[in-house]
C-alpha positions as a Python dict, from the first residue, in 0.01 Angstrom:
ca = {
    (1, 'M'): (0, 0, 0),
    (2, 'D'): (-154, 325, 128),
    (3, 'F'): (-156, 559, -174),
    (4, 'G'): (-336, 837, 10),
    (5, 'K'): (-88, 843, 298),
    (6, 'A'): (209, 873, 63),
    (7, 'F'): (63, 1188, -90),
    (8, 'S'): (-81, 1344, 228),
    (9, 'Y'): (168, 1278, 509),
    (10, 'V'): (388, 1570, 404),
    (11, 'F'): (118, 1818, 502),
    (12, 'E'): (91, 1667, 851),
    (13, 'D'): (435, 1808, 932),
    (14, 'E'): (413, 2159, 1077),
    (15, 'G'): (731, 2262, 900),
    (16, 'W'): (651, 2112, 561),
    (17, 'I'): (663, 2444, 374),
    (18, 'T'): (1011, 2525, 502),
    (19, 'K'): (1142, 2173, 448),
    (20, 'L'): (1015, 2154, 91),
    (21, 'L'): (1140, 2504, 8),
    (22, 'I'): (1486, 2421, 139),
    (23, 'G'): (1478, 2104, -69),
    (24, 'G'): (1380, 2306, -376),
    (25, 'L'): (1665, 2551, -322),
    (26, 'I'): (1912, 2267, -272),
    (27, 'L'): (1800, 2119, -604),
    (28, 'L'): (1923, 2436, -773),
    (29, 'I'): (2279, 2328, -693),
    (30, 'P'): (2405, 2135, -998),
    (31, 'I'): (2452, 1760, -937),
    (32, 'V'): (2506, 1797, -561),
    (33, 'G'): (2149, 1916, -514),
    (34, 'A'): (1986, 1619, -686),
    (35, 'L'): (2209, 1371, -501),
    (36, 'T'): (2134, 1532, -166),
    (37, 'V'): (1758, 1537, -215),
    (38, 'L'): (1772, 1174, -329),
    (39, 'G'): (1949, 1086, -3),
    (40, 'W'): (1684, 1285, 187),
    (41, 'A'): (1406, 1090, 13),
    (42, 'L'): (1572, 761, 106),
    (43, 'E'): (1583, 879, 468),
    (44, 'I'): (1206, 915, 445),
    (45, 'G'): (1189, 560, 311),
    (46, 'R'): (1405, 438, 600),
    (47, 'R'): (1180, 604, 858),
    (48, 'V'): (863, 463, 702),
    (49, 'A'): (1014, 114, 668),
    (50, 'S'): (1123, 124, 1032),
    (51, 'G'): (768, 200, 1144),
    (52, 'Q'): (829, 559, 1251),
    (53, 'E'): (484, 715, 1286),
    (54, 'S'): (579, 1079, 1344),
    (55, 'D'): (849, 1317, 1223),
    (56, 'I'): (871, 1125, 896),
    (57, 'L'): (966, 1434, 693),
    (58, 'P'): (1332, 1499, 784),
    (59, 'D'): (1486, 1840, 833),
    (60, 'W'): (1812, 1929, 659),
    (61, 'S'): (2052, 1914, 952),
    (62, 'D'): (2211, 1596, 811),
    (63, 'F'): (2293, 1748, 472),
    (64, 'G'): (2626, 1567, 451),
    (65, 'T'): (2474, 1228, 527),
    (66, 'Y'): (2205, 1281, 263),
    (67, 'L'): (2467, 1381, 6),
    (68, 'V'): (2682, 1074, 69),
    (69, 'R'): (2377, 848, 67),
    (70, 'G'): (2256, 1003, -257),
    (71, 'L'): (2597, 960, -418),
    (72, 'K'): (2608, 594, -319),
    (73, 'A'): (2251, 543, -441),
    (74, 'F'): (2352, 697, -775),
    (75, 'V'): (2635, 443, -803),
    (76, 'V'): (2388, 161, -739),
    (77, 'M'): (2142, 281, -1003),
    (78, 'F'): (2421, 360, -1250),
    (79, 'V'): (2518, -7, -1244),
    (80, 'Y'): (2158, -110, -1311),
    (81, 'A'): (2137, 145, -1593),
    (82, 'L'): (2457, 29, -1768),
    (83, 'P'): (2270, -188, -2022),
    (84, 'I'): (2074, 118, -2137),
    (85, 'I'): (2389, 327, -2164),
    (86, 'I'): (2563, 59, -2370),
    (87, 'L'): (2257, 7, -2591),
    (88, 'E'): (2226, 377, -2667),
    (89, 'I'): (2592, 408, -2765),
    (90, 'C'): (2550, 157, -3050),
    (91, 'P'): (2295, 347, -3265),
    (92, 'I'): (2471, 677, -3200),
    (93, 'T'): (2793, 523, -3332),
    (94, 'L'): (2616, 376, -3636),
    (95, 'T'): (2447, 708, -3714),
    (96, 'A'): (2780, 890, -3696),
    (97, 'M'): (2940, 631, -3925),
    (98, 'A'): (2654, 659, -4176),
    (99, 'Q'): (2686, 1038, -4185),
    (100, 'G'): (3060, 1013, -4228),
    (101, 'M'): (3030, 763, -4513),
    (102, 'E'): (2730, 943, -4667),
    (103, 'S'): (2576, 599, -4718),
    (104, 'Q'): (2198, 579, -4762),
    (105, 'S'): (2190, 208, -4681),
    (106, 'M'): (2389, 262, -4361),
    (107, 'A'): (2155, 546, -4267),
    (108, 'S'): (1852, 318, -4315),
    (109, 'I'): (2011, 44, -4105),
    (110, 'A'): (2093, 298, -3835),
    (111, 'Q'): (1730, 417, -3828),
    (112, 'I'): (1600, 62, -3791),
    (113, 'I'): (1847, -12, -3513),
    (114, 'N'): (1755, 317, -3345),
    (115, 'L'): (1389, 213, -3345),
    (116, 'L'): (1464, -132, -3205),
    (117, 'V'): (1693, 9, -2937),
    (118, 'S'): (1430, 265, -2839),
    (119, 'C'): (1178, -15, -2782),
    (120, 'V'): (1425, -214, -2572),
    (121, 'V'): (1523, 96, -2373),
    (122, 'F'): (1156, 174, -2301),
    (123, 'V'): (1099, -177, -2164),
    (124, 'Y'): (1419, -162, -1960),
    (125, 'E'): (1322, 174, -1812),
    (126, 'I'): (1000, 16, -1687),
    (127, 'F'): (1214, -259, -1536),
    (128, 'L'): (1429, 4, -1362),
    (129, 'L'): (1120, 177, -1227),
    (130, 'I'): (1014, -152, -1069),
    (131, 'I'): (1355, -268, -947),
    (132, 'A'): (1472, 67, -801),
    (133, 'P'): (1261, 57, -481),
    (134, 'A'): (1391, -289, -389),
    (135, 'A'): (1755, -208, -469),
    (136, 'L'): (1765, 135, -307),
    (137, 'M'): (1578, 37, 9),
    (138, 'R'): (1795, -270, 57),
    (139, 'F'): (2097, -41, 18),
    (140, 'T'): (1954, 213, 265),
    (141, 'M'): (1837, -31, 531),
    (142, 'Q'): (2175, -206, 537),
    (143, 'G'): (2369, 102, 639),
    (144, 'D'): (2401, 260, 294),
    (145, 'D'): (2594, -43, 171),
    (146, 'I'): (2647, -32, -206),
    (147, 'K'): (2707, -408, -214),
    (148, 'A'): (2364, -467, -61),
    (149, 'G'): (2203, -262, -337),
    (150, 'L'): (2383, -473, -596),
    (151, 'A'): (2283, -813, -458),
    (152, 'F'): (2116, -890, -791),
    (153, 'G'): (1997, -1243, -716),
    (154, 'E'): (1828, -1156, -389),
    (155, 'I'): (1678, -833, -523),
    (156, 'F'): (1540, -993, -840),
    (157, 'S'): (1392, -1278, -634),
    (158, 'Q'): (1232, -1029, -397),
    (159, 'V'): (1076, -831, -680),
    (160, 'K'): (956, -1147, -856),
    (161, 'A'): (789, -1272, -537),
    (162, 'N'): (625, -935, -470),
    (163, 'L'): (572, -804, -821),
    (164, 'G'): (230, -658, -745),
    (165, 'V'): (372, -442, -466),
    (166, 'Y'): (649, -302, -683),
    (167, 'V'): (419, -237, -977),
    (168, 'M'): (201, -31, -742),
    (169, 'V'): (509, 163, -630),
    (170, 'A'): (604, 222, -994),
    (171, 'L'): (258, 366, -1063),
    (172, 'G'): (289, 582, -753),
    (173, 'Q'): (625, 712, -875),
    (174, 'I'): (483, 804, -1214),
    (175, 'L'): (199, 998, -1050),
    (176, 'A'): (441, 1169, -810),
    (177, 'Y'): (672, 1274, -1094),
    (178, 'F'): (371, 1408, -1286),
    (179, 'I'): (275, 1621, -987),
    (180, 'G'): (637, 1730, -953),
    (181, 'G'): (627, 1868, -1306),
    (182, 'L'): (313, 2071, -1244),
    (183, 'G'): (516, 2338, -1066),
    (184, 'I'): (627, 2468, -1403),
    (185, 'I'): (277, 2616, -1445),
    (186, 'A'): (360, 2886, -1190),
    (187, 'C'): (636, 3030, -1409),
    (188, 'G'): (864, 2754, -1286),
    (189, 'I'): (868, 2889, -930),
    (190, 'G'): (629, 2618, -816),
    (191, 'L'): (895, 2359, -894),
    (192, 'L'): (1072, 2466, -574),
    (193, 'F'): (786, 2293, -390),
    (194, 'T'): (650, 2031, -627),
    (195, 'V'): (979, 1859, -715),
    (196, 'P'): (1094, 1799, -354),
    (197, 'Y'): (734, 1702, -277),
    (198, 'A'): (756, 1436, -549),
    (199, 'Y'): (1081, 1307, -396),
    (200, 'A'): (911, 1291, -55),
    (201, 'V'): (617, 1096, -196),
    (202, 'V'): (845, 849, -374),
    (203, 'G'): (1048, 801, -55),
    (204, 'H'): (729, 715, 134),
    (205, 'F'): (627, 463, -133),
    (206, 'Y'): (972, 301, -114),
    (207, 'G'): (944, 268, 263),
    (208, 'Q'): (594, 124, 243),
    (209, 'A'): (705, -136, -10),
    (210, 'Y'): (1002, -244, 201),
    (211, 'R'): (789, -271, 513),
    (212, 'E'): (519, -470, 334),
    (213, 'V'): (766, -709, 173),
    (214, 'E'): (983, -764, 479),
    (215, 'G'): (696, -778, 729),
    (216, 'G'): (834, -837, 1079),
    (217, 'N'): (1184, -913, 955),
    (218, 'I'): (1300, -552, 921),
    (219, 'V'): (1650, -481, 1043),
    (220, 'D'): (1769, -120, 1027),
    (221, 'A'): (2149, -108, 1007),
    (222, 'T'): (2164, 267, 1056),
    (223, 'P'): (2305, 506, 1177),
    (224, 'A'): (2442, 571, 832),
    (225, 'P'): (2805, 681, 794),
    (226, 'A'): (2880, 1049, 833),
    (227, 'A'): (2972, 1261, 532),
    (228, 'G'): (3341, 1224, 603),
    (229, 'G'): (3324, 845, 632),
    (230, 'D'): (3414, 572, 390),
    (231, 'W'): (3157, 579, 110),
    (232, 'T'): (3297, 281, -79),
    (233, 'A'): (3152, 22, 159),
}
């Protein structure tokens, strides 16, 4: 796992300023922006996993493809996040009931459950941070196939067998997201560069992990479907 390369390759692209700025502006579009930049980051992962040595930082000519890929990737991760969503609904419901009944005992129970749920959610979020690279890169490398990203048995086995690799990627993601947040120092304007930069770094880490885990067995099922294609596959 080449940490330095993940953080430095962006600056090797002659058009990195323009590409990151466009990414930052796209992120200003509610929902669509985040999905599109996610799809763009996964394209970076695909290029790295496929062994592409140059032109790793994509331009934005395939906006539609990135949007569809990002939407599909969101569906994949939403399924993995369902346990958290369900867990968080329970204490919210209990708290609302306690307030409605004005019961001190119910309020105390709700607080205890809230604390327990928070601990479980924290652990599960770490799990998601580790599992996401395997799930999303499997999805991407198999032609943006949602079913591939939800092959739980194969993905869990892959992560278990290569846990060290995915823990390293998780640490890289945390550092990248920290850097992404630093743009707020420049009155928030810097976020136009630092946030897409963080996405680009994470994409590179994802690609490195996939390449390291798969070794010489990499099969790239792209080209991905166009924006107007069937996204339910």
